[in-house]
Amino acid sequence: MLYGIAAATASFLLAALLAALLRRPALRLSLVDRRRQRPVPLLGGVAVALVTGLVAWAGDRTGAVPLGTGVGRLLVAAATVGALGLAADVWRLRRRWLIAGTAVAAACVVPYEVTGPVAGTLAVGWIALVAVAFRGLDHADGVAGTVGVVTAFGVGACAAAELMDGLAGLLSALAAALAGFLLHNGHPARIALGACGSLFAGFVLAASAVFTRAGHEPGTGVGVLFALTAPAGVDAVLVLLSRRLAGRPLLRGGPDHLAHRLRRLGLTPQGAVVVLGVASFCGVLVGVLVHTGWAGRTPLLWVAGGAVAVVAALLRVRVYAPRKRRTGVRTRIGGPRTERTEPPVRTGRTEPPGWAARRARSGQSGSPESPGRPHERPQEWSPEWPQEPPGATGAPARAAFRATVFPVRQAGSEENAQVSASLRVRKG
């Protein structure tokens, strides 16, 4: 008991201190994420993963809380997934590589001798899905850390009920490290988990939940696993459905996660964190009660029904910009200036400059409708008329052509006098 309190306290303080120290190197190395036009460093997950692994290793080495073979293999696989996430933060790896790497790591930790080959294969896919879904929760300030703390306490309670002390100690260290990280991740966030921390936390939580439910009834086990990680599962299903319905690539990022849609509905960043934290607590409470036998299967149906209702309601929130129709305007962006080429506007009949100059010399009006001759109709141009001589300046011709293509009513003498006069401002 005393070791558990000391380990949790050490994890909290070390994670908070290390996250503060890693912020400046992340900014210098440009390992940042853009959130509303502000850079957020991405090395907070390194602090969470290092502190969690260090505290768990210390407990195992001292003999206070031995991890065991299965939990030790889980921690090594989680560290590998965290290293893959760090590589994604540095080199921007594609999501398909993250999913594939996480699935391979999950395949190395699932207890097939207890779950069986079919259930074990399904567990591998579920662990990979939850781990990647936790990365989606990290796109908003404070969401991934809050959901991770609540889920870690819930899965740790299930592990303690199964007398898995090593797994419970690992989860308590993870919960304390995430709590210390949250000191710097509240809105506005000064540091974020990044792919390293989100994949590490999601992998540990999902794999630990599989360990605690191994050997139980499969139908109830599926419901308990979903209840323990309800926000991550709902976010994954919501994102995949919305992108599929919108015709967008499934692995392309976008502002279509749970927190983004709640913000569209008018919630503040802190309000979105509170709503998702309460939803996570409700799901975790149901999962723990059903796992320990204090409740039947009916509450699991409530969680499933609530998830379906939330997905159906949030799908109606518009998060994608409407597609722009292609027009005749072409824009070339390749330098300091942007050039736009538009098709000329044609209004009425155009005339060559030579004919306009000939009309001007013959005494006729340069515009189709002259104020001095309101009822006189201009003569029609004929191809036999001679063009303007090469030596002419062409200024009257250009003026007449501009007036013909863009007919604008000319201001009279009275209007010019009114415009040129000084303006007077009346008070009151």
Protein backbone atom coordinates (compact mmCIF):
# COMPACT_ATOMS: atom_id res chain seq x y z
CA MET A 1 0.00 0.00 0.00
CA LEU A 2 2.77 2.40 0.97
CA TYR A 3 4.74 1.50 -2.14
CA GLY A 4 1.70 2.18 -4.33
CA ILE A 5 1.27 5.66 -2.84
CA ALA A 6 4.99 6.41 -3.19
CA ALA A 7 5.03 5.14 -6.78
CA ALA A 8 1.99 7.21 -7.76
CA THR A 9 3.45 10.34 -6.15
CA ALA A 10 6.80 9.82 -7.87
CA SER A 11 5.10 9.29 -11.24
CA PHE A 12 3.02 12.45 -10.86
CA LEU A 13 5.96 14.69 -9.93
CA LEU A 14 8.43 13.23 -12.41
CA ALA A 15 5.98 13.45 -15.32
CA ALA A 16 5.12 17.06 -14.53
CA LEU A 17 8.80 18.02 -14.24
CA LEU A 18 9.96 16.13 -17.35
CA ALA A 19 7.09 17.49 -19.47
CA ALA A 20 8.10 21.03 -18.52
CA LEU A 21 11.74 20.32 -19.39
CA LEU A 22 10.96 18.77 -22.78
CA ARG A 23 8.86 21.69 -23.99
CA ARG A 24 11.76 23.91 -25.07
CA PRO A 25 13.68 21.20 -26.99
CA ALA A 26 10.49 20.31 -28.84
CA LEU A 27 10.06 23.93 -29.93
CA ARG A 28 13.67 24.16 -31.06
CA LEU A 29 13.38 20.95 -33.08
CA SER A 30 10.02 22.10 -34.56
CA LEU A 31 8.23 19.01 -33.19
CA VAL A 32 4.96 20.87 -32.88
CA ASP A 33 1.31 20.56 -33.79
CA ARG A 34 -0.79 23.49 -35.03
CA ARG A 35 -3.92 24.11 -32.98
CA ARG A 36 -5.82 27.25 -33.92
CA GLN A 37 -2.70 28.87 -35.37
CA ARG A 38 -0.56 28.24 -32.25
CA PRO A 39 2.31 25.74 -32.03
CA VAL A 40 2.01 23.01 -29.37
CA PRO A 41 5.10 20.84 -28.65
CA LEU A 42 4.66 17.08 -29.05
CA LEU A 43 7.17 15.56 -26.60
CA GLY A 44 4.81 15.26 -23.63
CA GLY A 45 4.25 11.62 -24.48
CA VAL A 46 7.96 10.93 -24.07
CA ALA A 47 7.72 12.11 -20.46
CA VAL A 48 4.67 9.92 -19.77
CA ALA A 49 6.19 6.80 -21.34
CA LEU A 50 9.60 7.22 -19.66
CA VAL A 51 8.16 7.85 -16.20
CA THR A 52 5.65 4.99 -16.42
CA GLY A 53 8.28 2.51 -17.57
CA LEU A 54 10.82 3.72 -15.01
CA VAL A 55 8.44 3.42 -12.04
CA ALA A 56 7.17 0.00 -13.16
CA TRP A 57 10.73 -1.25 -13.70
CA ALA A 58 11.78 0.03 -10.26
CA GLY A 59 8.91 -1.83 -8.61
CA ASP A 60 9.84 -5.03 -10.41
CA ARG A 61 13.58 -4.73 -9.64
CA THR A 62 13.03 -4.02 -5.97
CA GLY A 63 10.54 -6.86 -5.65
CA ALA A 64 7.85 -4.60 -4.22
CA VAL A 65 5.44 -5.20 -7.12
CA PRO A 66 6.72 -7.88 -9.55
CA LEU A 67 5.35 -7.42 -13.03
CA GLY A 68 5.45 -11.04 -14.13
CA THR A 69 6.23 -12.44 -17.56
CA GLY A 70 3.04 -11.33 -19.34
CA VAL A 71 3.01 -7.78 -17.94
CA GLY A 72 6.73 -7.37 -18.63
CA ARG A 73 6.17 -8.38 -22.26
CA LEU A 74 3.27 -5.92 -22.42
CA LEU A 75 5.48 -3.09 -21.15
CA VAL A 76 8.20 -3.86 -23.70
CA ALA A 77 5.65 -3.93 -26.54
CA ALA A 78 4.15 -0.64 -25.32
CA ALA A 79 7.61 0.94 -25.29
CA THR A 80 8.13 -0.25 -28.88
CA VAL A 81 4.82 1.31 -29.92
CA GLY A 82 5.82 4.54 -28.16
CA ALA A 83 9.11 4.57 -30.09
CA LEU A 84 7.14 4.10 -33.33
CA GLY A 85 4.95 7.03 -32.35
CA LEU A 86 8.02 9.17 -31.65
CA ALA A 87 9.30 8.34 -35.13
CA ALA A 88 5.93 9.45 -36.49
CA ASP A 89 6.24 12.76 -34.62
CA VAL A 90 9.73 13.35 -36.02
CA TRP A 91 9.40 12.05 -39.59
CA ARG A 92 5.59 12.24 -40.10
CA LEU A 93 5.03 8.56 -40.86
CA ARG A 94 1.83 7.56 -42.57
CA ARG A 95 -1.02 6.24 -40.44
CA ARG A 96 -1.01 2.87 -42.14
CA TRP A 97 2.47 2.20 -40.75
CA LEU A 98 1.35 3.14 -37.27
CA ILE A 99 -1.63 0.80 -37.47
CA ALA A 100 0.47 -2.04 -38.83
CA GLY A 101 3.19 -1.61 -36.20
CA THR A 102 0.67 -1.40 -33.37
CA ALA A 103 -1.09 -4.54 -34.61
CA VAL A 104 2.21 -6.46 -34.71
CA ALA A 105 3.02 -5.38 -31.16
CA ALA A 106 -0.47 -6.38 -30.01
CA ALA A 107 -0.08 -9.80 -31.60
CA CYS A 108 2.97 -10.37 -29.38
CA VAL A 109 1.17 -9.74 -26.07
CA VAL A 110 -2.30 -11.30 -26.46
CA PRO A 111 -2.60 -14.47 -24.31
CA TYR A 112 -3.77 -16.89 -27.00
CA GLU A 113 -3.64 -19.84 -24.62
CA VAL A 114 -6.51 -18.26 -22.66
CA THR A 115 -8.47 -16.39 -25.32
CA GLY A 116 -8.11 -18.88 -28.18
CA PRO A 117 -6.97 -18.10 -31.74
CA VAL A 118 -10.20 -16.48 -33.00
CA ALA A 119 -10.81 -14.27 -29.98
CA GLY A 120 -7.10 -13.50 -29.82
CA THR A 121 -7.09 -12.28 -33.42
CA LEU A 122 -10.08 -10.06 -32.74
CA ALA A 123 -8.34 -8.74 -29.62
CA VAL A 124 -5.31 -7.78 -31.73
CA GLY A 125 -7.48 -5.67 -34.02
CA TRP A 126 -9.29 -4.10 -31.08
CA ILE A 127 -6.05 -3.13 -29.32
CA ALA A 128 -4.71 -1.49 -32.48
CA LEU A 129 -8.00 0.37 -33.00
CA VAL A 130 -8.09 1.74 -29.45
CA ALA A 131 -4.43 2.79 -29.54
CA VAL A 132 -4.92 4.73 -32.78
CA ALA A 133 -8.20 6.18 -31.46
CA PHE A 134 -6.36 7.60 -28.45
CA ARG A 135 -4.15 9.45 -30.89
CA GLY A 136 -7.32 11.00 -32.33
CA LEU A 137 -8.35 12.18 -28.86
CA ASP A 138 -5.05 14.07 -28.52
CA HIS A 139 -6.09 16.61 -31.17
CA ALA A 140 -7.83 18.69 -28.46
CA ASP A 141 -6.37 20.17 -25.28
CA GLY A 142 -6.75 17.98 -22.20
CA VAL A 143 -9.02 15.33 -23.74
CA ALA A 144 -6.60 12.41 -24.15
CA GLY A 145 -5.06 12.95 -20.71
CA THR A 146 -8.40 13.16 -18.93
CA VAL A 147 -9.88 10.11 -20.64
CA GLY A 148 -6.62 8.22 -20.08
CA VAL A 149 -6.57 8.91 -16.33
CA VAL A 150 -10.19 7.78 -15.86
CA THR A 151 -9.70 4.67 -18.00
CA ALA A 152 -6.46 3.73 -16.23
CA PHE A 153 -8.15 3.85 -12.82
CA GLY A 154 -11.04 1.71 -14.12
CA VAL A 155 -8.87 -0.95 -15.77
CA GLY A 156 -6.60 -0.93 -12.71
CA ALA A 157 -9.62 -1.67 -10.49
CA CYS A 158 -10.52 -4.63 -12.73
CA ALA A 159 -6.92 -5.88 -12.54
CA ALA A 160 -6.92 -5.57 -8.76
CA ALA A 161 -10.16 -7.57 -8.62
CA GLU A 162 -8.38 -10.33 -10.59
CA LEU A 163 -5.39 -10.17 -8.18
CA MET A 164 -3.06 -8.97 -10.93
CA ASP A 165 -0.88 -6.77 -8.72
CA GLY A 166 1.79 -6.15 -11.33
CA LEU A 167 -0.73 -4.97 -13.92
CA ALA A 168 -2.53 -2.83 -11.32
CA GLY A 169 0.78 -1.19 -10.36
CA LEU A 170 1.58 -0.44 -14.00
CA LEU A 171 -1.82 1.16 -14.54
CA SER A 172 -1.58 3.24 -11.36
CA ALA A 173 1.81 4.56 -12.51
CA LEU A 174 0.33 5.41 -15.91
CA ALA A 175 -2.64 7.21 -14.33
CA ALA A 176 -0.36 9.29 -12.09
CA ALA A 177 1.96 10.15 -14.99
CA LEU A 178 -0.97 11.29 -17.12
CA ALA A 179 -2.26 13.39 -14.21
CA GLY A 180 1.12 15.12 -13.92
CA PHE A 181 1.15 15.67 -17.67
CA LEU A 182 -2.29 17.31 -17.48
CA LEU A 183 -0.77 20.19 -15.50
CA HIS A 184 0.73 21.37 -18.81
CA ASN A 185 -2.00 20.11 -21.16
CA GLY A 186 -4.97 22.16 -19.99
CA HIS A 187 -6.35 24.78 -22.35
CA PRO A 188 -4.35 26.48 -23.73
CA ALA A 189 -2.03 23.48 -23.88
CA ARG A 190 1.72 24.12 -23.50
CA ILE A 191 2.62 20.58 -24.54
CA ALA A 192 0.79 17.59 -26.04
CA LEU A 193 1.16 13.82 -25.95
CA GLY A 194 1.87 13.43 -29.63
CA ALA A 195 1.79 10.07 -31.35
CA CYS A 196 4.37 8.71 -28.88
CA GLY A 197 2.33 9.26 -25.72
CA SER A 198 -1.12 8.66 -27.16
CA LEU A 199 -0.16 5.35 -28.78
CA PHE A 200 1.69 4.25 -25.64
CA ALA A 201 -1.22 5.07 -23.32
CA GLY A 202 -3.86 3.61 -25.62
CA PHE A 203 -1.86 0.42 -26.13
CA VAL A 204 -1.28 -0.12 -22.39
CA LEU A 205 -4.95 0.49 -21.54
CA ALA A 206 -6.37 -1.71 -24.30
CA ALA A 207 -3.91 -4.59 -23.73
CA SER A 208 -4.45 -4.44 -19.96
CA ALA A 209 -8.22 -4.62 -20.45
CA VAL A 210 -7.74 -7.72 -22.61
CA PHE A 211 -5.56 -9.30 -19.90
CA THR A 212 -8.20 -8.69 -17.22
CA ARG A 213 -11.06 -10.13 -19.32
CA ALA A 214 -9.15 -13.16 -20.63
CA GLY A 215 -10.91 -16.35 -19.61
CA HIS A 216 -14.34 -14.76 -19.00
CA GLU A 217 -17.52 -15.16 -21.04
CA PRO A 218 -16.88 -13.70 -24.55
CA GLY A 219 -20.21 -11.89 -24.98
CA THR A 220 -19.99 -10.01 -21.70
CA GLY A 221 -16.29 -9.46 -22.28
CA VAL A 222 -16.92 -7.52 -25.47
CA GLY A 223 -19.38 -5.25 -23.67
CA VAL A 224 -17.00 -4.66 -20.76
CA LEU A 225 -14.09 -3.86 -23.06
CA PHE A 226 -16.20 -1.33 -24.98
CA ALA A 227 -17.52 0.26 -21.78
CA LEU A 228 -14.00 0.70 -20.38
CA THR A 229 -12.83 2.52 -23.52
CA ALA A 230 -16.13 4.05 -24.67
CA PRO A 231 -14.90 7.56 -25.69
CA ALA A 232 -12.08 6.15 -27.82
CA GLY A 233 -14.39 3.62 -29.49
CA VAL A 234 -17.11 6.18 -30.18
CA ASP A 235 -14.56 8.61 -31.61
CA ALA A 236 -13.14 5.95 -33.94
CA VAL A 237 -16.57 4.85 -35.19
CA LEU A 238 -17.74 8.44 -35.63
CA VAL A 239 -14.67 9.45 -37.63
CA LEU A 240 -14.77 6.41 -39.90
CA LEU A 241 -18.49 6.78 -40.63
CA SER A 242 -18.35 10.51 -41.29
CA ARG A 243 -15.39 10.20 -43.65
CA ARG A 244 -17.02 7.30 -45.44
CA LEU A 245 -20.28 9.19 -45.92
CA ALA A 246 -18.45 12.32 -47.07
CA GLY A 247 -16.36 10.38 -49.59
CA ARG A 248 -13.07 11.29 -47.91
CA PRO A 249 -10.09 8.95 -47.42
CA LEU A 250 -10.40 7.08 -44.13
CA LEU A 251 -6.82 7.76 -43.05
CA ARG A 252 -6.79 11.47 -43.88
CA GLY A 253 -6.84 13.69 -40.80
CA GLY A 254 -9.42 16.39 -40.26
CA PRO A 255 -11.39 18.33 -37.61
CA ASP A 256 -14.02 15.60 -37.30
CA HIS A 257 -13.33 14.08 -33.88
CA LEU A 258 -15.54 14.19 -30.79
CA ALA A 259 -13.99 17.32 -29.30
CA HIS A 260 -14.18 19.18 -32.62
CA ARG A 261 -17.89 18.43 -33.00
CA LEU A 262 -18.63 19.45 -29.42
CA ARG A 263 -16.87 22.75 -30.09
CA ARG A 264 -19.07 23.20 -33.17
CA LEU A 265 -22.09 22.83 -30.92
CA GLY A 266 -20.94 25.80 -28.83
CA LEU A 267 -18.98 24.17 -25.98
CA THR A 268 -15.78 25.75 -24.73
CA PRO A 269 -12.54 23.71 -24.71
CA GLN A 270 -12.91 23.18 -20.97
CA GLY A 271 -16.56 22.20 -21.43
CA ALA A 272 -15.65 19.58 -24.04
CA VAL A 273 -13.08 18.08 -21.64
CA VAL A 274 -15.65 17.93 -18.84
CA VAL A 275 -18.28 16.28 -21.06
CA LEU A 276 -15.89 13.63 -22.37
CA GLY A 277 -14.48 13.03 -18.89
CA VAL A 278 -17.95 12.46 -17.45
CA ALA A 279 -18.86 10.15 -20.34
CA SER A 280 -15.66 8.18 -19.78
CA PHE A 281 -16.37 7.90 -16.05
CA CYS A 282 -19.87 6.57 -16.69
CA GLY A 283 -18.61 3.93 -19.11
CA VAL A 284 -15.75 2.90 -16.82
CA LEU A 285 -18.11 2.63 -13.83
CA VAL A 286 -20.44 0.33 -15.76
CA GLY A 287 -17.51 -1.78 -16.97
CA VAL A 288 -16.07 -2.18 -13.46
CA LEU A 289 -19.45 -3.05 -11.93
CA VAL A 290 -20.17 -5.68 -14.58
CA HIS A 291 -16.66 -7.13 -14.37
CA THR A 292 -16.78 -7.50 -10.61
CA GLY A 293 -20.28 -9.00 -10.70
CA TRP A 294 -22.05 -6.11 -8.97
CA ALA A 295 -24.29 -5.54 -12.01
CA GLY A 296 -25.74 -7.65 -14.80
CA ARG A 297 -25.57 -7.19 -18.56
CA THR A 298 -28.33 -4.60 -18.76
CA PRO A 299 -26.08 -1.57 -18.05
CA LEU A 300 -23.88 -2.63 -20.96
CA LEU A 301 -26.90 -2.23 -23.24
CA TRP A 302 -27.36 1.28 -21.91
CA VAL A 303 -23.76 2.13 -22.79
CA ALA A 304 -24.17 0.67 -26.30
CA GLY A 305 -27.45 2.52 -26.86
CA GLY A 306 -25.96 5.79 -25.65
CA ALA A 307 -22.99 5.36 -27.98
CA VAL A 308 -25.27 4.76 -30.97
CA ALA A 309 -27.34 7.84 -30.10
CA VAL A 310 -24.23 10.01 -29.73
CA VAL A 311 -22.82 8.86 -33.07
CA ALA A 312 -26.14 9.44 -34.85
CA ALA A 313 -26.50 12.93 -33.35
CA LEU A 314 -22.94 14.09 -33.97
CA LEU A 315 -22.97 12.86 -37.56
CA ARG A 316 -25.37 15.72 -38.30
CA VAL A 317 -22.80 18.30 -37.21
CA ARG A 318 -21.11 19.79 -40.26
CA VAL A 319 -17.33 19.67 -39.92
CA TYR A 320 -16.18 19.51 -43.55
CA ALA A 321 -15.97 22.57 -45.76
CA PRO A 322 -18.21 22.43 -48.86
CA ARG A 323 -16.46 21.55 -52.08
CA LYS A 324 -15.77 24.51 -54.35
CA ARG A 325 -17.06 24.37 -57.89
CA ARG A 326 -14.58 24.82 -60.71
CA THR A 327 -14.99 28.14 -62.52
CA GLY A 328 -13.22 29.91 -65.36
CA VAL A 329 -10.87 31.68 -62.94
CA ARG A 330 -7.38 30.22 -62.80
CA THR A 331 -5.04 31.12 -59.97
CA ARG A 332 -1.31 30.54 -60.11
CA ILE A 333 0.52 30.64 -56.79
CA GLY A 334 4.23 30.21 -57.19
CA GLY A 335 5.94 33.36 -56.01
CA PRO A 336 5.50 36.50 -53.95
CA ARG A 337 2.50 37.58 -56.04
CA THR A 338 -0.68 35.79 -57.02
CA GLU A 339 -1.88 36.25 -60.59
CA ARG A 340 -5.48 35.76 -61.56
CA THR A 341 -6.60 35.34 -65.15
CA GLU A 342 -10.28 36.02 -65.74
CA PRO A 343 -12.22 35.79 -68.99
CA PRO A 344 -13.12 39.20 -70.45
CA VAL A 345 -16.58 40.54 -69.74
CA ARG A 346 -18.57 41.14 -72.92
CA THR A 347 -21.45 43.56 -72.79
CA GLY A 348 -23.13 44.36 -76.07
CA ARG A 349 -21.42 44.69 -79.49
CA THR A 350 -17.73 45.52 -79.59
CA GLU A 351 -16.09 47.61 -82.31
CA PRO A 352 -12.55 47.95 -83.57
CA PRO A 353 -10.56 51.01 -82.45
CA GLY A 354 -10.32 52.38 -86.00
CA TRP A 355 -14.06 52.79 -86.39
CA ALA A 356 -14.32 54.63 -83.04
CA ALA A 357 -11.62 57.09 -84.10
CA ARG A 358 -13.38 57.71 -87.42
CA ARG A 359 -16.65 58.42 -85.63
CA ALA A 360 -14.87 60.87 -83.33
CA ARG A 361 -13.34 62.75 -86.29
CA SER A 362 -16.66 62.88 -88.13
CA GLY A 363 -18.35 64.64 -85.21
CA GLN A 364 -20.44 61.77 -83.90
CA SER A 365 -20.62 60.82 -80.21
CA GLY A 366 -18.06 58.34 -78.82
CA SER A 367 -20.66 56.43 -76.80
CA PRO A 368 -23.76 54.65 -78.05
CA GLU A 369 -26.00 56.89 -75.99
CA SER A 370 -24.82 60.48 -75.82
CA PRO A 371 -26.44 62.91 -73.36
CA GLY A 372 -26.62 65.60 -76.05
CA ARG A 373 -28.38 63.34 -78.59
CA PRO A 374 -30.72 61.07 -76.63
CA HIS A 375 -32.76 60.00 -79.68
CA GLU A 376 -29.95 59.63 -82.22
CA ARG A 377 -28.91 56.08 -83.03
CA PRO A 378 -25.20 55.45 -83.76
CA GLN A 379 -24.22 54.26 -87.17
CA GLU A 380 -23.40 50.60 -87.64
CA TRP A 381 -19.84 49.60 -88.31
CA SER A 382 -19.03 48.18 -91.69
CA PRO A 383 -15.99 46.08 -92.65
CA GLU A 384 -15.33 48.38 -95.65
CA TRP A 385 -14.50 51.30 -93.35
CA PRO A 386 -10.78 52.04 -93.17
CA GLN A 387 -8.86 51.26 -89.97
CA GLU A 388 -7.00 53.81 -87.87
CA PRO A 389 -3.74 54.94 -89.51
CA PRO A 390 -0.53 53.62 -87.96
CA GLY A 391 0.67 57.05 -86.88
CA ALA A 392 -2.34 57.86 -84.74
CA THR A 393 -1.98 57.87 -80.98
CA GLY A 394 -5.08 55.76 -80.39
CA ALA A 395 -6.09 57.46 -77.11
CA PRO A 396 -9.59 58.49 -78.31
CA ALA A 397 -10.04 55.04 -79.80
CA ARG A 398 -9.14 53.31 -76.57
CA ALA A 399 -11.46 55.58 -74.62
CA ALA A 400 -14.33 54.90 -77.02
CA PHE A 401 -13.64 51.16 -76.92
CA ARG A 402 -13.62 51.18 -73.08
CA ALA A 403 -16.88 53.09 -72.99
CA THR A 404 -18.47 50.62 -75.40
CA VAL A 405 -17.33 47.45 -73.60
CA PHE A 406 -18.03 48.81 -70.11
CA PRO A 407 -20.95 51.28 -70.51
CA VAL A 408 -21.10 53.57 -67.47
CA ARG A 409 -23.39 56.53 -67.17
CA GLN A 410 -21.34 59.71 -67.39
CA ALA A 411 -21.85 62.24 -64.67
CA GLY A 412 -23.20 65.65 -65.67
CA SER A 413 -21.80 69.04 -64.80
CA GLU A 414 -24.14 69.45 -61.82
CA GLU A 415 -23.07 66.08 -60.37
CA ASN A 416 -19.37 66.95 -60.82
CA ALA A 417 -19.91 70.19 -58.99
CA GLN A 418 -21.61 68.41 -56.12
CA VAL A 419 -18.84 65.81 -55.84
CA SER A 420 -16.05 68.40 -55.95
CA ALA A 421 -17.71 70.54 -53.32
CA SER A 422 -16.56 70.14 -49.73
CA LEU A 423 -18.62 67.79 -47.53
CA ARG A 424 -20.29 69.14 -44.47
CA VAL A 425 -21.12 66.97 -41.47
CA ARG A 426 -24.19 67.83 -39.52
CA LYS A 427 -24.13 67.33 -35.80
CA GLY A 428 -27.15 65.87 -34.04
